[in-house]
Every structure is written in C-alpha cells, then in structure tokens.
Coordinates of C-alpha atoms and ligand atoms in Angstrom, one line a residue:
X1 CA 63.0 79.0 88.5
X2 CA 63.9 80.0 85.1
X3 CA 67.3 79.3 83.6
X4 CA 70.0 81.8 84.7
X5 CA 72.9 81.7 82.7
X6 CA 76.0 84.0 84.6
X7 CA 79.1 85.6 83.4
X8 CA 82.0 85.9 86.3
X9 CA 84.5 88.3 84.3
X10 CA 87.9 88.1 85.9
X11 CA 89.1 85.2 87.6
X12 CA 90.9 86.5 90.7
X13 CA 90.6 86.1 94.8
X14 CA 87.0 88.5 94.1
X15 CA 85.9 86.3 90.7
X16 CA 86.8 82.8 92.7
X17 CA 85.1 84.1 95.9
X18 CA 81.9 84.6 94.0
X19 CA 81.9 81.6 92.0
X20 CA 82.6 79.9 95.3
X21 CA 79.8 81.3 97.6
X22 CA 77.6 81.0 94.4
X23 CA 78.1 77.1 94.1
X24 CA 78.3 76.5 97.6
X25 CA 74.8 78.2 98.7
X26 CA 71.8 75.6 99.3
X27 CA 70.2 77.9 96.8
X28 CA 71.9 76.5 93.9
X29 CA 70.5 74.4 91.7
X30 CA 71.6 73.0 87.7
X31 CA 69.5 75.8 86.4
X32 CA 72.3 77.9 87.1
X33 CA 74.9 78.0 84.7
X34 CA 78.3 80.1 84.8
X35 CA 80.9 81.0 82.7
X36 CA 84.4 82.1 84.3
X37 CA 86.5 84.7 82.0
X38 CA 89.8 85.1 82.6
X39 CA 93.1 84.7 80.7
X40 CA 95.0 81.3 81.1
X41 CA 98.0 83.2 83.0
X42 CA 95.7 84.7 85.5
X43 CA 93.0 83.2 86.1
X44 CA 92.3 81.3 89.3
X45 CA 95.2 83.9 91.2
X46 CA 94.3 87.5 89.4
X47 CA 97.1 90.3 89.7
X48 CA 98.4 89.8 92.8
X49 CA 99.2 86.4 93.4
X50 CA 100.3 85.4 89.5
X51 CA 103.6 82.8 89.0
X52 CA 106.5 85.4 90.7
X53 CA 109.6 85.6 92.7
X54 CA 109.3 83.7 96.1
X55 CA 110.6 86.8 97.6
X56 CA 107.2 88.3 96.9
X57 CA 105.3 87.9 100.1
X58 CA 101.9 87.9 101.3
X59 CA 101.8 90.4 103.9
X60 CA 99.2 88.5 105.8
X61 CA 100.1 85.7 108.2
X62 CA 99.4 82.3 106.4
X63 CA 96.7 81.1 109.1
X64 CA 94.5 84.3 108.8
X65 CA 94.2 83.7 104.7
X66 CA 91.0 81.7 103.9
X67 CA 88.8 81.5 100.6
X68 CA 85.6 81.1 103.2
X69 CA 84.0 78.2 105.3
X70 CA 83.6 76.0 102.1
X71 CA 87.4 75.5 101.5
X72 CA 90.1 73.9 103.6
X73 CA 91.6 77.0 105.1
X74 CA 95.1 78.1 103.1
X75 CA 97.6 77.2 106.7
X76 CA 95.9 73.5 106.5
X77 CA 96.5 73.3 102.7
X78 CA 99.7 74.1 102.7
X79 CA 102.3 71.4 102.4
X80 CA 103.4 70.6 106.1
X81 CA 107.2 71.7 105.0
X82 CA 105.4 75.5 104.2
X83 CA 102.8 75.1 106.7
X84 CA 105.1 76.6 109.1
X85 CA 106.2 79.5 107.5
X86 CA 104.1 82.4 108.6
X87 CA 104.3 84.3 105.6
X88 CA 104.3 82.1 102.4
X89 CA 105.3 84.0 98.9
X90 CA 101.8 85.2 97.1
X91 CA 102.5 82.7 94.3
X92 CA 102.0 80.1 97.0
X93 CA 98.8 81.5 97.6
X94 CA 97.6 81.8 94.4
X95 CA 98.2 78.2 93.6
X96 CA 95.9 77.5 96.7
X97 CA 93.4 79.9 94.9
X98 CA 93.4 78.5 91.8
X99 CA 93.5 74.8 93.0
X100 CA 90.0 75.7 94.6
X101 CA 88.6 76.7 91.3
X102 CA 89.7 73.9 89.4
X103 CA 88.1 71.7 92.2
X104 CA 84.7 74.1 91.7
X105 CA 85.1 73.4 88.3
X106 CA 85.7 69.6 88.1
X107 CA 82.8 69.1 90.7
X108 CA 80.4 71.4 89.3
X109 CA 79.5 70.6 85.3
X110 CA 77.3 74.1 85.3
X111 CA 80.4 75.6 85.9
X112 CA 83.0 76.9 83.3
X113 CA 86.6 78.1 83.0
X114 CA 86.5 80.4 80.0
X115 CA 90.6 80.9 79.1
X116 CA 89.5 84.6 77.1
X117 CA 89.1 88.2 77.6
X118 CA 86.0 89.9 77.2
X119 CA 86.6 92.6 75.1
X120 CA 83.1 94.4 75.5
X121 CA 79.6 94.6 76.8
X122 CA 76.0 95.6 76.1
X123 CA 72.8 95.6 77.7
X124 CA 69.4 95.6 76.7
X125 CA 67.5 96.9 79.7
X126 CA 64.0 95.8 78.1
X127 CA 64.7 92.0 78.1
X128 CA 67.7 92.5 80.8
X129 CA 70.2 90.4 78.8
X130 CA 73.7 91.2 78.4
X131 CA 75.6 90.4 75.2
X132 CA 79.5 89.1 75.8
X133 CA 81.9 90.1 73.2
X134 CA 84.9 87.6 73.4
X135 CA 87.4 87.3 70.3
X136 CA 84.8 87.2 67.6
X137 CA 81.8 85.8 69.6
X138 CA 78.9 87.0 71.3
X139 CA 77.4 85.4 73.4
X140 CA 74.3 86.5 76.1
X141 CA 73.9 86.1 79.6
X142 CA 71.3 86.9 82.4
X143 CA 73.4 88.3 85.0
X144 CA 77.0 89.8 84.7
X145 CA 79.4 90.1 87.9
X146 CA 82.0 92.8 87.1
X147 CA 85.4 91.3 89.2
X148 CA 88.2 92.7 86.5
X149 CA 90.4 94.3 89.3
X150 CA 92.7 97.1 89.2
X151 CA 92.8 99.6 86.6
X152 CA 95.4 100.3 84.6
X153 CA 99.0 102.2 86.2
X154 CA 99.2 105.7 86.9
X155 CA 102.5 107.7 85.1
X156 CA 102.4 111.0 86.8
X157 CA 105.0 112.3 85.4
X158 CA 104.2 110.5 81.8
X159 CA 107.4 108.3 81.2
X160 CA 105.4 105.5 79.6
X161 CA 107.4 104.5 76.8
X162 CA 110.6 105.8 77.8
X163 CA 113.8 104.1 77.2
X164 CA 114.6 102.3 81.0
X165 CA 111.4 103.0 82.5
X166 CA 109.5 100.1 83.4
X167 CA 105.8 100.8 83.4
X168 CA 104.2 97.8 84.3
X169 CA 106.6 95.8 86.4
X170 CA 104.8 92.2 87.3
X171 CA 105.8 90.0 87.0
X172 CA 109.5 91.0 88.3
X173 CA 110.9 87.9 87.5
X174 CA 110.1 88.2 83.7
X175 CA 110.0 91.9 83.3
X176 CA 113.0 93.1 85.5
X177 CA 115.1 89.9 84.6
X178 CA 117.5 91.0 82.5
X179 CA 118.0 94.3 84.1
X180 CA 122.3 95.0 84.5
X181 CA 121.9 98.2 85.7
X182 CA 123.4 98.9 89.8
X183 CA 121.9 102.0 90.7
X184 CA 117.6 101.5 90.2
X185 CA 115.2 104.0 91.0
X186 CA 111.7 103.3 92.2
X187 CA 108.8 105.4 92.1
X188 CA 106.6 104.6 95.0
X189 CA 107.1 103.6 98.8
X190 CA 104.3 101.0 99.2
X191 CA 104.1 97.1 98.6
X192 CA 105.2 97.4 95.5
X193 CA 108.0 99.2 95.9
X194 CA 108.9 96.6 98.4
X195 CA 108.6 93.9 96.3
X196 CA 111.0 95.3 93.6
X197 CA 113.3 96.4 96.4
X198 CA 112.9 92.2 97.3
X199 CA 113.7 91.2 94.3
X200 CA 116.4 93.6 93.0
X201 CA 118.4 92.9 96.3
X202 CA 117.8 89.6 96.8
X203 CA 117.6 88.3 93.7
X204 CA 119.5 90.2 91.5
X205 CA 122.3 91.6 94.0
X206 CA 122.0 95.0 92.8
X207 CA 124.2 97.3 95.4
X208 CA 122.3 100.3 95.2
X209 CA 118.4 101.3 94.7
X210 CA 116.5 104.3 95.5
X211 CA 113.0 104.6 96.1
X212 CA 111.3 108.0 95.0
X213 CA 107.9 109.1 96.4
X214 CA 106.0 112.0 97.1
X215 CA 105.5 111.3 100.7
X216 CA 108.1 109.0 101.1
X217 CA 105.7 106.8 103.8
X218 CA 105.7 103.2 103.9
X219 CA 103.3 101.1 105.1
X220 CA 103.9 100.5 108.8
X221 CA 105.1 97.1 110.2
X222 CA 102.9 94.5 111.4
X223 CA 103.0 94.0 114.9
X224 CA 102.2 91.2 117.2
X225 CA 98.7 89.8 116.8
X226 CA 95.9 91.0 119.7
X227 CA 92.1 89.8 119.9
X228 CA 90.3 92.8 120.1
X229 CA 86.4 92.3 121.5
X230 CA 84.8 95.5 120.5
X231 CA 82.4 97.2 122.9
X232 CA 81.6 101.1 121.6
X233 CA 82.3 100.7 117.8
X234 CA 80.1 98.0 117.2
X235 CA 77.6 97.3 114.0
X236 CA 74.6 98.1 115.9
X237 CA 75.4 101.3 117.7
X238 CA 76.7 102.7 114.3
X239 CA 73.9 101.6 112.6
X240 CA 71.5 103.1 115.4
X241 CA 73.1 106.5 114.3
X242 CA 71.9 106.4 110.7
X243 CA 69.1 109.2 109.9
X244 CA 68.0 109.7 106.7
X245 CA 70.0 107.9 105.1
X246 CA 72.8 109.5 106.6
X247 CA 75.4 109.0 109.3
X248 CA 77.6 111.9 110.4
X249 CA 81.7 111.8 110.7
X250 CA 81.4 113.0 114.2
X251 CA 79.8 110.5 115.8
X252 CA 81.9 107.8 113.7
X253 CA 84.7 109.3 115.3
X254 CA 83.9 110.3 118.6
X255 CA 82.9 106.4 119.0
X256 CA 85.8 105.2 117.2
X257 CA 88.0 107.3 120.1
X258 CA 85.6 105.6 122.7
X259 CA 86.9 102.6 121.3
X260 CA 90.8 103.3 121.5
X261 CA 90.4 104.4 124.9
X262 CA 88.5 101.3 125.9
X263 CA 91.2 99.5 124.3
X264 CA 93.9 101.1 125.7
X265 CA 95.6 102.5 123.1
X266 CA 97.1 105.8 122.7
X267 CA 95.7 108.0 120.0
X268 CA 99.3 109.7 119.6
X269 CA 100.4 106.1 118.4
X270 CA 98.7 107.4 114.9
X271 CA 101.7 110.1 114.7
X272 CA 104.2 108.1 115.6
X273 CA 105.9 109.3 112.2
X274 CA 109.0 111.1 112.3
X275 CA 109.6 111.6 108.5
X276 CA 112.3 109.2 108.4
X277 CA 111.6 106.1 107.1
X278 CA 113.6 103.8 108.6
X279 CA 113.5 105.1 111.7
X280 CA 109.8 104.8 111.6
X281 CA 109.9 100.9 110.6
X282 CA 112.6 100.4 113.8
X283 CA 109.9 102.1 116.1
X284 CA 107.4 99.8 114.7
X285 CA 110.0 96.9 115.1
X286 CA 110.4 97.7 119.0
X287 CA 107.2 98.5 119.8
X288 CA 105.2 95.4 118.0
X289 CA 102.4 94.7 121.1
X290 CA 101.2 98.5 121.0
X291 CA 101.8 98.9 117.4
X292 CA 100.1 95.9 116.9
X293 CA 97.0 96.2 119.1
X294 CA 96.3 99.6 116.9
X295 CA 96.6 97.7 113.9
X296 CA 94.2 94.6 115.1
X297 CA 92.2 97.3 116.3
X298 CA 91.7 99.1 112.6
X299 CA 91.6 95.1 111.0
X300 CA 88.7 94.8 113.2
X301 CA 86.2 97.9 112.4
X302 CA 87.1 98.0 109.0
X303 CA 84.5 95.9 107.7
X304 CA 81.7 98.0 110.0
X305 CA 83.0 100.9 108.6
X306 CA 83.1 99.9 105.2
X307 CA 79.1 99.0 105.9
X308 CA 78.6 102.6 106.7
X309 CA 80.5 104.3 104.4
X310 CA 77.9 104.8 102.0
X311 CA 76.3 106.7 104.4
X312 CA 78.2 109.4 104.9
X313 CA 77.0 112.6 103.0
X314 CA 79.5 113.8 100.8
X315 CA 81.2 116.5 102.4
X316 CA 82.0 114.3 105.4
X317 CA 83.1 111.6 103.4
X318 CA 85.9 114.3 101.6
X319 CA 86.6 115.7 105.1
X320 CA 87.2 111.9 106.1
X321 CA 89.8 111.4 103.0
X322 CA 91.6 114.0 103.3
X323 CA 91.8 114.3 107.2
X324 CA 92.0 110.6 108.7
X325 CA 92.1 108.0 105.5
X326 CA 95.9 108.4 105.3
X327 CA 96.4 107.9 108.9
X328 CA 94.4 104.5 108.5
X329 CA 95.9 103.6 105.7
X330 CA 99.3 103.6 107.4
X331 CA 98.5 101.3 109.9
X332 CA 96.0 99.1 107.3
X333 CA 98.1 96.9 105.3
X334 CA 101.3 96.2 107.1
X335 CA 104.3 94.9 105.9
X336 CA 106.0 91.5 107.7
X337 CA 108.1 92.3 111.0
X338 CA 111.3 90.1 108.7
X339 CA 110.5 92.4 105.5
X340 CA 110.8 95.6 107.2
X341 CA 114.3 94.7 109.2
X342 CA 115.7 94.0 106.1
X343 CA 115.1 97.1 104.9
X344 CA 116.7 98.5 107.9
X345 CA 119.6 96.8 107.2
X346 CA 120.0 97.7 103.2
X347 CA 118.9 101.1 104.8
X348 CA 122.3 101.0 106.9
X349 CA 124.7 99.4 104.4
X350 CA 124.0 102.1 101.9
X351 CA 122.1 99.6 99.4
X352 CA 118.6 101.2 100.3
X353 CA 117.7 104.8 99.6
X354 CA 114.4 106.2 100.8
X355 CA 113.9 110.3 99.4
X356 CA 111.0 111.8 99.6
X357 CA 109.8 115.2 98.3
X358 CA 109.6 113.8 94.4
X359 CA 108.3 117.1 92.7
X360 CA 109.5 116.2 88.9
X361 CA 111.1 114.1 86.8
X362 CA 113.1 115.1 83.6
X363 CA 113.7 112.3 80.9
X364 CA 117.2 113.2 79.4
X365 CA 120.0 110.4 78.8
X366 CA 118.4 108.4 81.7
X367 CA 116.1 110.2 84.5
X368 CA 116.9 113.1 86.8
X369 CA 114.6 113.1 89.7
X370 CA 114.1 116.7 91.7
X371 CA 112.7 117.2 94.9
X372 CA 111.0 119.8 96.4
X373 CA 114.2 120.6 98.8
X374 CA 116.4 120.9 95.6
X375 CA 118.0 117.4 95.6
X376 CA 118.9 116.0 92.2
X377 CA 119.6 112.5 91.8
X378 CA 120.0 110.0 88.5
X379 CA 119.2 107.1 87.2
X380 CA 119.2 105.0 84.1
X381 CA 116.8 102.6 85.2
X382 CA 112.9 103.5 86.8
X383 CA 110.6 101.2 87.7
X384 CA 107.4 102.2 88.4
X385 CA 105.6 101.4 91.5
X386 CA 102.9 104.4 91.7
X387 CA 100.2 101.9 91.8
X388 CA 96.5 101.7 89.9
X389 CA 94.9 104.9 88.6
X390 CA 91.1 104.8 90.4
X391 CA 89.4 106.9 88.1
X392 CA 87.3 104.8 85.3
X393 CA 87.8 107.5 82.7
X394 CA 91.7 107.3 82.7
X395 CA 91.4 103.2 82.9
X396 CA 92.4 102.1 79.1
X397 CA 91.0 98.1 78.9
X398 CA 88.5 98.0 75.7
X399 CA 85.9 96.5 78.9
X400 CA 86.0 99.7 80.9
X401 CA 85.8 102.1 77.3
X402 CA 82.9 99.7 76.0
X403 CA 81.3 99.7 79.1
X404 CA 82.0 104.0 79.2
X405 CA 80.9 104.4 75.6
X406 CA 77.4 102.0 75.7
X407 CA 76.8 104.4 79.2
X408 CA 76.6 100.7 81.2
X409 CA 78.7 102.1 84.0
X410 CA 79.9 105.5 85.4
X411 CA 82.8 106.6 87.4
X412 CA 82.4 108.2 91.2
X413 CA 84.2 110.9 92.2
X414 CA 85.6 108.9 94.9
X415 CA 87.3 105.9 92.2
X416 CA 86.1 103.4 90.7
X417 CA 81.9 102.8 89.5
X418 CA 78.7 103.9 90.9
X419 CA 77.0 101.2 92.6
X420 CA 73.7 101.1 94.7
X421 CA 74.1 99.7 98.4
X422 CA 73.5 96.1 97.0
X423 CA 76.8 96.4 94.5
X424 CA 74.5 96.3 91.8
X425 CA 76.0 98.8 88.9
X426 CA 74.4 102.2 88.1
X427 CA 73.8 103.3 84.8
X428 CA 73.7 107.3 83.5
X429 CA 71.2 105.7 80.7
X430 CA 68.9 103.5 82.3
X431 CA 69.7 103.8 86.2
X432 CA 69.8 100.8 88.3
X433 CA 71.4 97.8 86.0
X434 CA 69.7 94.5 87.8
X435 CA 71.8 92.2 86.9
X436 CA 75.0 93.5 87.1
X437 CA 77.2 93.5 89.9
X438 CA 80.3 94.7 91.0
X439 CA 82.6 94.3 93.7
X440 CA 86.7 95.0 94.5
X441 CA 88.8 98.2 92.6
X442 CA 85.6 98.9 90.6
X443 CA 83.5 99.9 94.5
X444 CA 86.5 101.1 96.2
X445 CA 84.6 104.5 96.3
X446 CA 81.8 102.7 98.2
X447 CA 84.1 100.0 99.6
X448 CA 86.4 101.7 102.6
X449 CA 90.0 100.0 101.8
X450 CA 88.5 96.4 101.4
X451 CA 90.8 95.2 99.2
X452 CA 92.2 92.5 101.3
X453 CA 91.7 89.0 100.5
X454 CA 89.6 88.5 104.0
X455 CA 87.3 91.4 103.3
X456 CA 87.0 90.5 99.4
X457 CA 85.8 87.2 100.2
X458 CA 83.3 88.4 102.7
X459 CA 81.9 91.0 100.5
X460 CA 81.4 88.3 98.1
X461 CA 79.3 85.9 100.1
X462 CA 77.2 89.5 100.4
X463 CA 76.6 90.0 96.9
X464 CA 75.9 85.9 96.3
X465 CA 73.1 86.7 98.6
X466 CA 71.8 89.5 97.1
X467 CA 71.7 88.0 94.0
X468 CA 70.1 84.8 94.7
X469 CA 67.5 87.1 96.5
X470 CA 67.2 88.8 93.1
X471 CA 66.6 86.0 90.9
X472 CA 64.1 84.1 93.7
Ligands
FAD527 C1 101.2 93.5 94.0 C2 100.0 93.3 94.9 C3 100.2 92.7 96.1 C4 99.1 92.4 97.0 N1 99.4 91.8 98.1 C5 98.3 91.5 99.0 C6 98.5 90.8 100.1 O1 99.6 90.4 100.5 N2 97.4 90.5 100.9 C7 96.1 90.9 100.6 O2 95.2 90.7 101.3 N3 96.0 91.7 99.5 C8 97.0 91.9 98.7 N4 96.8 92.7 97.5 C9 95.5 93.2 97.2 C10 94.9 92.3 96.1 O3 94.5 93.2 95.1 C11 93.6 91.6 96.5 O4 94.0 90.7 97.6 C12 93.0 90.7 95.4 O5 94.0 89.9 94.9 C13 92.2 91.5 94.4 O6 91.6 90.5 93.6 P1 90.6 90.9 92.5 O7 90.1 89.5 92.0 O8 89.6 91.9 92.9 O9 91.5 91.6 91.4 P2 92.7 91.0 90.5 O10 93.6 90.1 91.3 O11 93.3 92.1 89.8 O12 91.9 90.0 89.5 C14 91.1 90.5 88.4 C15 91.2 89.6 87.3 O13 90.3 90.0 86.2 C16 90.9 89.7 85.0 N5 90.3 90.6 84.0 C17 90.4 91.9 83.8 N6 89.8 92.4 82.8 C18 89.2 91.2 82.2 C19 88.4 91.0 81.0 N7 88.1 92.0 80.3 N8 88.0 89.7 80.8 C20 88.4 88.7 81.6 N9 89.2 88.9 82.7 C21 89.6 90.1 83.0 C22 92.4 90.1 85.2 O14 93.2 89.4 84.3 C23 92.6 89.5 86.6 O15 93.1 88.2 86.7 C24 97.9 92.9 96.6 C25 97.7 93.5 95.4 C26 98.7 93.7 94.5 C27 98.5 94.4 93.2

C-alpha cells in the first residue's frame, strides 16, 4: 500500500472516535499517517464537553458513555469517588475524551495533535489530493475527514451585537460570569437553556429567569432504564422492505406501532403533553417505568432508522419531519430525573419562568419580548439558547465558505452536506469526492438525530471501515 497521509479536522467525541477506530483496526499499518486539527481549548472534548460549570451535566447515565471497545469504558475511568455518580458534569467527560487522545497520540508516532484551525480547503480531483490551508501553510493530504461540528448560532430575531444579549453563551462560566443582572431571559427551552438556568441559579443565585421559546417544550425527563429486545422493528425486516432504493413511511410506521404494542407501551404516551411545562416534567417524574420504557424503546431503533433514512423518497421524509420527528425528539434526549425536579421546584418558588408563544422581540433600552397571546415581558439581559443553524449557507466559519466557494461541498435541504450512503461528501463540481468524508452536524440530513455520543462513535467505526475499504 501506498502512503496515505490523513487530515481529521475537528478534534471532538466524532474527530477522537475516528482517529480511535482508525488506529485501533488490524488494518493499520505506519503507512498511515494523520494529522489531528483542532484548537488547543477544544480539542480532545469539542463543543460540548469543553472546561465548564460542574452544574453542566451529561444527560446520559455515566455507565452507558463509552468511546468504543478499544477504551476503558468512561464509569471504569472515572475516579472511584465520581464513579458513583450517575450523571458526571460534561467537563468530566471530556477530560476522559481527551485523555484517550493524548494516549492515541503518545502510543502512536503516525499520529499528530495539530493545535490550529484550518482556515480552507481545495481539491484537485485529477490527482485526488487535498491542499490544507492552516495560518500561512499549506499543506496536502490524501484523504480529508470533515468532523468540525455544529454550525454557527441561529439569531431569529437578529439581536447579535446587542447591548445584553449574549449570542454565544459557552462557556457559562467565562461568558455569563460577570453578569449582575436578577431578572435573565432565555431564548430556548432545550439543554441549553437548562444549562444556563443551572448555572444562573445555582451558581450565580439569580432570583428570577425566564425562559422564552416558541413552543415552550422541553425535552422530556429520563425515566427508569428498560432492556428492550426488539422483535418487529428489527434491521432485517426494514431492510427486506427496501425497493428501488426506496423504503416507504408507511410501513416504517405500521412496524414501528407493531413494535410498541409488542412492547407494551401505549402510543397515547407520545401526547402526554399538556402545554404546561412543568406539569409535563412532574408527569414524567411520576411515571418514570412507562415513560422510560418509551424512551429505551426510541434509544433502541434509532440507529436502524437512521440506516434507513436515506431511503425514504423525499416527500415521505418531509411528511416524516413535520408529522412524527418532533414527537421523537421529545422523548430522544432526555434530561436527568434530579435536573428536571429542580426545575419544578424554581418553577414553584417563582425563580423559574417557562412562556411560550415568543412571536417577536423589540430591542429598546433592554428587550421586550411579545407573545402571540399578547403578553409583554422585559428584560435587560438575553441569553441565547436557540441552538445551531443547520443550513451550510447561513454557517459563517472561513472552512464551510471555502469549502461553498471552491464548490467541495453542498448544503441538503434537510441541514447540513450532501453525502453519498458511505458519508463520503458530494460535490456540485465534480460529484462524488473519494476521499472526503463526513460525519456528525455536517450528515444530520442523512443522519436521523444521531448526535449522541453512543451513536457518533458507532457511525465512526462505519466510516473507518469504509475508508480502509477505499484505500485497500
Ligand atoms: C451544550 C451541548 C450539550 C450536549 N450534551 C450532550 C450530552 O449530554 N450527551 C450526548 O450524548 N450528547 C450531547 N451533546 C451532543 C454533542 O454535540 C455530541 O455529543 C458531540 O459532542 C458532538 O461532537 P462533534 O465532534 O461532532 O462536534 P463538536 O463537539 O462540535 O466538535 C467539533 C470540533 O471541531 C472543531 N473545529 C471546527 N472547525 C474547525 C476547523 N476549521 N479546524 C479545526 N477544528 C475545527 C471545533 O473547535 C470542535 O472542537 C451536547 C451538545 C451540546 C452543544
């Protein structure tokens, strides 16, 4: 085999994944070189699990958080005094991320932690090399894995640059440290929004913050853990349905409500929602073994459905987004049973406001926020917690514009990149880009909601494979 020299750009849980199934594959040999870009502050944790607040928790029980067979698995890692806590803060786990990549790295001398940005890319498709610009360097490579994360945050209602609005909030405990301010506003209701609400209460003692969405849903609360065997929504008998390319919404769903009934769980649990919040996490609270067995049950088939996601045509996969996705998403990424009755109790004590209805926001001597039923409230101080934009156009990095402008990539209208079925990256200039792979915010249109550190990592050990069967 030739030399292959590779470029991992971004060093988070997808960048460390691939490096790690890379190295670890009996496939490897010192032919392979790679190069690891990432900035010194994040690299080896990415976004999510960067130096923070210790009130900012994983929302994943400790012992199901793993990097893959070929680490120890995070719960055994963990210090025996943290070992039994069964949600750890994310900074936690990102020093358990980033202590497996500097153990890749001092064990492997073909690999190398690059502490730089790479601020564009092009390709030359006749001799299939890709030319790296970092700082004033360029420097070529045979194979490129795209792992860069997130895009940029939304502004819906384009406060960027206001005076008191906090566009990019992480970390909190640099960004909204010196805030003296005792009545916040939040835009958002998901993870994020928790997290500030963590740390504003927690941390910072403020007495009152209010969190602002259009929906005003949170994610639901996890319940107790259940095994689920599958029997009906299985790989094979969704795979046996695929014709042409193409399987049909129907039968996804008339299986997947096969499946609930085998599993005894009521398909009225998926509008259990009353509208009110809080009320909503307190049924979750005192239901947690049916609750739980729905969400078990949607942890389990979502990496068979992401597998045949790709192969639904496009009008079923819009009829799927805008019919079921958000009724998924609810129960998907749960937040901790202990997070959610704290927010019951700020909820009671008047600390926590949850309003819903967010139609506009006016930027006048602080922010007036209306709602659709007429409510007016204000607040010096907004944090936004909207969340990443997913389409590539709006994303502002110089990677994503120099990989628009030299045509490299382009965006689907379902967020992020077009990709082929392998992850490789599709070009609108020269079509299928062979060495270029990509894999986490950049596939979530091809990707169903597998943005989770399990489902990351096993997607990765996909693409290693691919690739090694590309270069073999
Ligand atoms: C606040 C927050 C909390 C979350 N909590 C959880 C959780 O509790 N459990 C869970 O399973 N998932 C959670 N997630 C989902 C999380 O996104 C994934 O678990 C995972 O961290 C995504 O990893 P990634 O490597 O794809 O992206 P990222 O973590 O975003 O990493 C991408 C990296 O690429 C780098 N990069 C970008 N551009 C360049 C460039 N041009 N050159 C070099 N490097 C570049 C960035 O600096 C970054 O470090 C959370 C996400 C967020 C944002």
């Amino acid at each position: 085999m030739k030399q292959t020299k590779v470029a991992i750009i971004g060093g988070g849980v997808t960048g460390v994944s691939m490096l790690s199934h890379l190295v670890h594959d009996e496939r490897f040999t010192s032919g392979i070189t790679v190069d690891i870009y990432d900035n010194a502050y994040t690299m080896g944790r990415g976004q999510a699990y960067q130096e923070d607040n210790e009130h900012l928790l994983i929302n994943v029980p400790a012992d199901e958080m793993s990097l893959g067979e070929s680490h120890p698995d995070y719960k055994s890692w963990l210090k025996p005094e943290n070992g039994q806590e069964l949600y750890t803060s994310r900074q936690q786990f990102g020093d358990y991320v980033k202590d497996q990549l500097e153990t890749i790295a001092s064990t492997h001398e073909e690999v190398h932690l690059r502490y730089a940005k790479v601020d564009g890319i092009e390709y030359d498709s006749s001799s299939g090399k890709f030319t790296l610009s970092i700082d004033e360097e360029e420097v070529l490579y045979d194979r490129v894995f795209l792992t860069i994360g997130q895009l940029r945050y939304g502004d819906p209602y384009n406060l960027k640059g206001s005076q008191g609005f906090l566009y990019d909030p992480y970390p909190l405990s640099r960004k909204l440290a010196d805030i003296e301010d005792d009545n916040i506003g939040i835009l958002g209701a998901g993870l994020s929004a928790i997290d500030c609400v963590r740390y504003l209460i927690l941390d910072k003692q403020v007495k009152k913050v209010s969190l602002f969405s259009r929906s005003g849903d949170m994610p639901s609360v996890r319940g107790e853990r259940a095994e689920i065997i599958l029997r009906h929504f299985t790989e094979e008998s969704l795979r046996d349905r695929i014709q042409n390319d193409e399987i049909a919404l129907t039968d996804i769903i008339a299986l997947f409500k096969e499946e609930l009934a085998h599993q005894n769980i009521d398909e009225s649990l998926f509008f259990r929602r009353t509208g009110n919040t809080l009320q909503d996490l307190n049924y979750d609270l005192e239901h947690q073994e049916t609750v739980g067995r729905l969400q078990y049950l949607i942890i389990k088939v979502n990496p068979i459905f992401s597998d045949v996601y790709q192969y639904l045509s496009r009008n079923d996969k819009k009829a799927f987004l805008e019919k079921y996705h958000h009724l998924i998403e609810e129960n998907h990424s749960p937040m901790p049973a202990e997070v959610a009755r704290l927010l019951v109790q700020w909820g009671d004590e008047g600390r926590l406001h949850i309003i819903d209805g967010t139609e506009h926001i006016k930027k006048e001597d602080g922010f007036t926020i209306l709602t659709k039923e007429g409510g007016e409230y204000r607040v010096d101080t907004l944090i936004n917690a909207t969340g990443p934009v997913k389409d590539v156009r709006r994303g502002d990095s110089e990677i994503i514009q120099s990989l628009m402008n030299h045509m490299i990539i382009a965006p689907s209208e379902f967020g992020g990149i077009m990709v082929d079925a392998s992850r490789h990256v599709i070009s609108p200039k020269v079509g299928t880009v062979r060495g270029m792979y990509a894999l986490g915010a950049l596939t979530i249109g091809s990707d169903y909601l597998s943005n989770s550190v399990q489902l990351l990592q096993k997607n990765a050990q996909k693409l290693i494979n691919r690739f090694y069967e590309d270069i073999y």
